[in-house]
Amino acid sequence: MERELLDKRYPIYIGGKEVYANREFEKRSPIDTSISIGRFQRGTRDHAVKTLKIMCAAHSISKKESIILAFPPHYFL
């Protein structure tokens, strides 16, 4: 892995825009835990809902269908 990619703060992307959450988590190398691979965003429910709305609008999916996508039938079993 390229050194310049290590220990960076990485955004999530919603609607093609970089988004930084209030909370993050860090991943470290399993071989050498002194090496930080990066800090990643811990998305919230609001991030997921916004992403789902954008995806549904882009693909002309109805509100009812979006619920099925968010919570597939096996989710309720």
CSV table of N, CA, C and O in Angstrom, one decimal:
chain,number,residue,atom,x,y,z
A,1,MET,N,0.8,-1.2,0.0
A,1,MET,CA,0.0,0.0,0.0
A,1,MET,C,0.9,1.2,0.0
A,1,MET,O,1.9,1.3,0.7
A,2,GLU,N,0.5,2.2,-0.8
A,2,GLU,CA,1.3,3.5,-0.8
A,2,GLU,C,1.2,4.2,0.5
A,2,GLU,O,0.1,4.4,1.1
A,3,ARG,N,2.3,4.7,1.0
A,3,ARG,CA,2.4,5.4,2.3
A,3,ARG,C,1.5,6.6,2.3
A,3,ARG,O,1.0,6.9,3.4
A,4,GLU,N,1.4,7.3,1.2
A,4,GLU,CA,0.6,8.6,1.3
A,4,GLU,C,-0.9,8.3,1.5
A,4,GLU,O,-1.7,9.2,1.8
A,5,LEU,N,-1.3,7.0,1.3
A,5,LEU,CA,-2.7,6.7,1.5
A,5,LEU,C,-3.0,6.3,2.9
A,5,LEU,O,-4.1,6.2,3.3
A,6,LEU,N,-1.9,6.1,3.7
A,6,LEU,CA,-2.1,5.6,5.1
A,6,LEU,C,-2.4,6.8,6.0
A,6,LEU,O,-2.0,7.9,5.8
A,7,ASP,N,-3.2,6.5,7.1
A,7,ASP,CA,-3.5,7.4,8.1
A,7,ASP,C,-4.2,8.7,7.6
A,7,ASP,O,-4.1,9.7,8.2
A,8,LYS,N,-5.0,8.5,6.6
A,8,LYS,CA,-5.8,9.6,6.1
A,8,LYS,C,-7.3,9.5,6.6
A,8,LYS,O,-7.7,8.5,7.1
A,9,ARG,N,-7.9,10.6,6.6
A,9,ARG,CA,-9.4,10.7,7.0
A,9,ARG,C,-10.2,10.6,5.7
A,9,ARG,O,-10.0,11.4,4.8
A,10,TYR,N,-11.0,9.5,5.6
A,10,TYR,CA,-11.8,9.2,4.4
A,10,TYR,C,-13.2,9.6,4.6
A,10,TYR,O,-13.8,9.2,5.6
A,11,PRO,N,-13.9,10.3,3.6
A,11,PRO,CA,-15.3,10.6,3.7
A,11,PRO,C,-16.2,9.5,3.2
A,11,PRO,O,-15.7,8.5,2.7
A,12,ILE,N,-17.5,9.6,3.5
A,12,ILE,CA,-18.4,8.8,2.8
A,12,ILE,C,-19.0,9.7,1.7
A,12,ILE,O,-18.9,10.9,1.7
A,13,TYR,N,-19.6,9.1,0.6
A,13,TYR,CA,-20.1,9.9,-0.5
A,13,TYR,C,-21.6,9.7,-0.5
A,13,TYR,O,-22.1,8.6,-0.6
A,14,ILE,N,-22.3,10.8,-0.5
A,14,ILE,CA,-23.8,10.8,-0.6
A,14,ILE,C,-24.1,11.8,-1.7
A,14,ILE,O,-23.8,13.0,-1.7
A,15,GLY,N,-24.8,11.3,-2.8
A,15,GLY,CA,-25.1,12.1,-3.9
A,15,GLY,C,-23.9,12.7,-4.6
A,15,GLY,O,-24.0,13.8,-5.1
A,16,GLY,N,-22.8,12.0,-4.6
A,16,GLY,CA,-21.6,12.5,-5.2
A,16,GLY,C,-20.8,13.5,-4.4
A,16,GLY,O,-19.8,14.1,-4.9
A,17,LYS,N,-21.2,13.8,-3.2
A,17,LYS,CA,-20.6,14.8,-2.4
A,17,LYS,C,-19.9,14.1,-1.2
A,17,LYS,O,-20.4,13.2,-0.6
A,18,GLU,N,-18.7,14.7,-0.8
A,18,GLU,CA,-18.0,14.2,0.4
A,18,GLU,C,-18.8,14.6,1.6
A,18,GLU,O,-19.2,15.7,1.7
A,19,VAL,N,-19.0,13.6,2.5
A,19,VAL,CA,-19.7,13.9,3.8
A,19,VAL,C,-18.8,13.3,4.9
A,19,VAL,O,-18.3,12.2,4.8
A,20,TYR,N,-18.6,14.2,5.9
A,20,TYR,CA,-17.9,13.8,7.1
A,20,TYR,C,-18.9,13.7,8.3
A,20,TYR,O,-19.7,14.6,8.5
A,21,ALA,N,-18.9,12.5,9.0
A,21,ALA,CA,-19.9,12.3,10.1
A,21,ALA,C,-19.2,12.8,11.4
A,21,ALA,O,-18.1,13.2,11.4
A,22,ASN,N,-20.1,12.9,12.4
A,22,ASN,CA,-19.6,13.3,13.7
A,22,ASN,C,-18.7,12.3,14.4
A,22,ASN,O,-17.9,12.6,15.3
A,23,ARG,N,-18.9,11.0,13.9
A,23,ARG,CA,-18.1,9.9,14.5
A,23,ARG,C,-17.3,9.2,13.4
A,23,ARG,O,-17.8,9.1,12.3
A,24,GLU,N,-16.2,8.7,13.8
A,24,GLU,CA,-15.3,8.0,12.9
A,24,GLU,C,-14.8,6.7,13.6
A,24,GLU,O,-14.9,6.6,14.8
A,25,PHE,N,-14.2,5.8,12.8
A,25,PHE,CA,-13.6,4.7,13.4
A,25,PHE,C,-12.2,4.5,12.6
A,25,PHE,O,-12.1,5.0,11.5
A,26,GLU,N,-11.3,4.0,13.3
A,26,GLU,CA,-9.9,3.8,12.7
A,26,GLU,C,-9.6,2.3,12.5
A,26,GLU,O,-10.0,1.5,13.2
A,27,LYS,N,-9.0,2.1,11.3
A,27,LYS,CA,-8.6,0.7,11.0
A,27,LYS,C,-7.1,0.7,11.1
A,27,LYS,O,-6.4,1.6,10.5
A,28,ARG,N,-6.5,-0.3,11.7
A,28,ARG,CA,-5.1,-0.5,11.8
A,28,ARG,C,-4.6,-1.7,11.1
A,28,ARG,O,-5.4,-2.7,10.9
A,29,SER,N,-3.4,-1.8,10.7
A,29,SER,CA,-2.8,-2.9,10.1
A,29,SER,C,-2.9,-4.1,11.0
A,29,SER,O,-2.4,-4.0,12.2
A,30,PRO,N,-3.3,-5.3,10.5
A,30,PRO,CA,-3.3,-6.5,11.4
A,30,PRO,C,-1.9,-7.0,11.6
A,30,PRO,O,-1.7,-7.7,12.6
A,31,ILE,N,-1.0,-6.6,10.7
A,31,ILE,CA,0.4,-7.1,10.8
A,31,ILE,C,1.2,-6.2,11.8
A,31,ILE,O,2.0,-6.7,12.6
A,32,ASP,N,0.9,-4.9,11.8
A,32,ASP,CA,1.7,-4.0,12.6
A,32,ASP,C,0.6,-2.9,13.1
A,32,ASP,O,0.3,-2.0,12.4
A,33,THR,N,0.1,-3.1,14.3
A,33,THR,CA,-0.9,-2.2,14.8
A,33,THR,C,-0.5,-0.8,15.1
A,33,THR,O,-1.3,0.0,15.4
A,34,SER,N,0.8,-0.5,14.9
A,34,SER,CA,1.3,0.9,15.1
A,34,SER,C,1.0,1.6,13.8
A,34,SER,O,1.1,2.9,13.7
A,35,ILE,N,0.6,0.9,12.7
A,35,ILE,CA,0.3,1.6,11.4
A,35,ILE,C,-1.2,1.8,11.3
A,35,ILE,O,-2.0,0.8,11.3
A,36,SER,N,-1.6,3.0,11.1
A,36,SER,CA,-3.0,3.3,10.9
A,36,SER,C,-3.3,3.3,9.4
A,36,SER,O,-2.7,4.0,8.7
A,37,ILE,N,-4.2,2.5,9.0
A,37,ILE,CA,-4.6,2.4,7.6
A,37,ILE,C,-5.4,3.6,7.2
A,37,ILE,O,-5.3,4.2,6.2
A,38,GLY,N,-6.3,4.0,8.1
A,38,GLY,CA,-7.1,5.2,7.8
A,38,GLY,C,-8.2,5.4,8.9
A,38,GLY,O,-8.5,4.5,9.7
A,39,ARG,N,-8.8,6.6,8.8
A,39,ARG,CA,-10.0,6.9,9.7
A,39,ARG,C,-11.2,7.1,8.8
A,39,ARG,O,-11.2,7.8,7.8
A,40,PHE,N,-12.2,6.3,9.1
A,40,PHE,CA,-13.4,6.2,8.2
A,40,PHE,C,-14.6,6.7,9.0
A,40,PHE,O,-14.7,6.6,10.2
A,41,GLN,N,-15.6,7.2,8.2
A,41,GLN,CA,-16.8,7.8,8.8
A,41,GLN,C,-17.7,6.7,9.3
A,41,GLN,O,-17.9,5.7,8.6
A,42,ARG,N,-18.3,7.0,10.4
A,42,ARG,CA,-19.4,6.1,11.0
A,42,ARG,C,-20.7,6.8,10.7
A,42,ARG,O,-21.2,7.6,11.4
A,43,GLY,N,-21.3,6.3,9.5
A,43,GLY,CA,-22.5,6.9,9.1
A,43,GLY,C,-23.7,6.7,10.0
A,43,GLY,O,-23.7,5.7,10.8
A,44,THR,N,-24.7,7.6,10.0
A,44,THR,CA,-25.8,7.5,10.8
A,44,THR,C,-27.0,7.0,10.0
A,44,THR,O,-27.0,6.8,8.8
A,45,ARG,N,-28.1,6.8,10.7
A,45,ARG,CA,-29.4,6.4,10.1
A,45,ARG,C,-29.8,7.5,9.1
A,45,ARG,O,-30.2,7.2,8.0
A,46,ASP,N,-29.6,8.8,9.4
A,46,ASP,CA,-29.9,9.9,8.5
A,46,ASP,C,-29.1,9.8,7.3
A,46,ASP,O,-29.6,10.1,6.2
A,47,HIS,N,-27.8,9.4,7.4
A,47,HIS,CA,-27.0,9.3,6.2
A,47,HIS,C,-27.6,8.2,5.3
A,47,HIS,O,-27.7,8.3,4.0
A,48,ALA,N,-28.0,7.1,5.9
A,48,ALA,CA,-28.6,6.0,5.1
A,48,ALA,C,-29.9,6.4,4.4
A,48,ALA,O,-30.1,6.0,3.3
A,49,VAL,N,-30.7,7.1,5.2
A,49,VAL,CA,-32.0,7.5,4.6
A,49,VAL,C,-31.8,8.5,3.4
A,49,VAL,O,-32.4,8.3,2.4
A,50,LYS,N,-30.9,9.4,3.6
A,50,LYS,CA,-30.6,10.4,2.5
A,50,LYS,C,-30.1,9.6,1.3
A,50,LYS,O,-30.5,9.9,0.2
A,51,THR,N,-29.2,8.7,1.5
A,51,THR,CA,-28.6,7.9,0.4
A,51,THR,C,-29.7,7.1,-0.3
A,51,THR,O,-29.8,7.1,-1.5
A,52,LEU,N,-30.6,6.5,0.5
A,52,LEU,CA,-31.7,5.7,-0.1
A,52,LEU,C,-32.6,6.6,-0.9
A,52,LEU,O,-33.1,6.3,-2.0
A,53,LYS,N,-32.9,7.8,-0.4
A,53,LYS,CA,-33.8,8.7,-1.2
A,53,LYS,C,-33.2,9.2,-2.5
A,53,LYS,O,-33.9,9.2,-3.5
A,54,ILE,N,-31.9,9.5,-2.5
A,54,ILE,CA,-31.2,9.9,-3.7
A,54,ILE,C,-31.2,8.7,-4.7
A,54,ILE,O,-31.4,8.9,-5.9
A,55,MET,N,-30.9,7.5,-4.2
A,55,MET,CA,-30.9,6.3,-5.1
A,55,MET,C,-32.2,6.1,-5.7
A,55,MET,O,-32.4,5.8,-6.9
A,56,CYS,N,-33.3,6.2,-4.9
A,56,CYS,CA,-34.6,5.9,-5.4
A,56,CYS,C,-35.0,7.0,-6.4
A,56,CYS,O,-35.6,6.6,-7.5
A,57,ALA,N,-34.7,8.2,-6.2
A,57,ALA,CA,-35.0,9.3,-7.1
A,57,ALA,C,-34.3,9.1,-8.5
A,57,ALA,O,-34.8,9.3,-9.5
A,58,ALA,N,-33.0,8.6,-8.4
A,58,ALA,CA,-32.2,8.4,-9.6
A,58,ALA,C,-32.7,7.2,-10.4
A,58,ALA,O,-32.6,7.2,-11.6
A,59,HIS,N,-33.4,6.3,-9.7
A,59,HIS,CA,-33.9,5.1,-10.5
A,59,HIS,C,-35.4,5.0,-10.5
A,59,HIS,O,-35.9,4.0,-10.8
A,60,SER,N,-36.1,6.1,-10.2
A,60,SER,CA,-37.5,6.2,-10.3
A,60,SER,C,-38.2,5.1,-9.5
A,60,SER,O,-39.1,4.4,-10.0
A,61,ILE,N,-37.8,4.9,-8.3
A,61,ILE,CA,-38.3,3.9,-7.4
A,61,ILE,C,-39.3,4.5,-6.5
A,61,ILE,O,-39.0,5.5,-5.9
A,62,SER,N,-40.5,3.9,-6.3
A,62,SER,CA,-41.5,4.4,-5.5
A,62,SER,C,-41.1,4.3,-4.0
A,62,SER,O,-40.3,3.5,-3.6
A,63,LYS,N,-41.9,5.0,-3.1
A,63,LYS,CA,-41.6,5.0,-1.7
A,63,LYS,C,-41.9,3.6,-1.2
A,63,LYS,O,-41.1,3.1,-0.4
A,64,LYS,N,-42.9,2.9,-1.6
A,64,LYS,CA,-43.2,1.5,-1.2
A,64,LYS,C,-42.1,0.6,-1.6
A,64,LYS,O,-41.6,-0.2,-0.8
A,65,GLU,N,-41.6,0.7,-2.8
A,65,GLU,CA,-40.5,-0.1,-3.2
A,65,GLU,C,-39.2,0.2,-2.4
A,65,GLU,O,-38.4,-0.7,-2.2
A,66,SER,N,-39.0,1.4,-2.1
A,66,SER,CA,-37.8,1.8,-1.3
A,66,SER,C,-37.8,1.1,0.1
A,66,SER,O,-36.7,0.8,0.6
A,67,ILE,N,-38.9,0.9,0.7
A,67,ILE,CA,-39.0,0.2,2.0
A,67,ILE,C,-38.6,-1.2,1.8
A,67,ILE,O,-37.8,-1.7,2.6
A,68,ILE,N,-39.0,-1.8,0.7
A,68,ILE,CA,-38.6,-3.2,0.4
A,68,ILE,C,-37.0,-3.3,0.2
A,68,ILE,O,-36.4,-4.2,0.7
A,69,LEU,N,-36.5,-2.3,-0.4
A,69,LEU,CA,-35.0,-2.3,-0.6
A,69,LEU,C,-34.3,-2.1,0.7
A,69,LEU,O,-33.3,-2.7,0.9
A,70,ALA,N,-34.8,-1.2,1.5
A,70,ALA,CA,-34.2,-0.9,2.8
A,70,ALA,C,-34.3,-2.1,3.8
A,70,ALA,O,-33.4,-2.3,4.6
A,71,PHE,N,-35.5,-2.7,3.7
A,71,PHE,CA,-35.8,-3.8,4.6
A,71,PHE,C,-36.3,-5.0,3.8
A,71,PHE,O,-37.5,-5.2,3.7
A,72,PRO,N,-35.4,-5.8,3.2
A,72,PRO,CA,-35.8,-6.9,2.4
A,72,PRO,C,-36.6,-7.9,3.3
A,72,PRO,O,-36.5,-7.9,4.5
A,73,PRO,N,-37.5,-8.7,2.6
A,73,PRO,CA,-38.3,-9.7,3.4
A,73,PRO,C,-37.6,-10.5,4.4
A,73,PRO,O,-38.2,-10.7,5.5
A,74,HIS,N,-36.4,-11.0,4.1
A,74,HIS,CA,-35.7,-11.8,5.1
A,74,HIS,C,-35.4,-11.1,6.4
A,74,HIS,O,-35.1,-11.7,7.4
A,75,TYR,N,-35.4,-9.7,6.3
A,75,TYR,CA,-35.1,-8.9,7.5
A,75,TYR,C,-36.1,-9.2,8.6
A,75,TYR,O,-35.8,-9.1,9.8
A,76,PHE,N,-37.3,-9.5,8.2
A,76,PHE,CA,-38.4,-9.7,9.2
A,76,PHE,C,-38.6,-11.1,9.7
A,76,PHE,O,-39.4,-11.4,10.5
A,77,LEU,N,-37.8,-12.0,9.2
A,77,LEU,CA,-37.9,-13.4,9.6
A,77,LEU,C,-37.2,-13.7,10.9
A,77,LEU,O,-36.3,-13.0,11.3
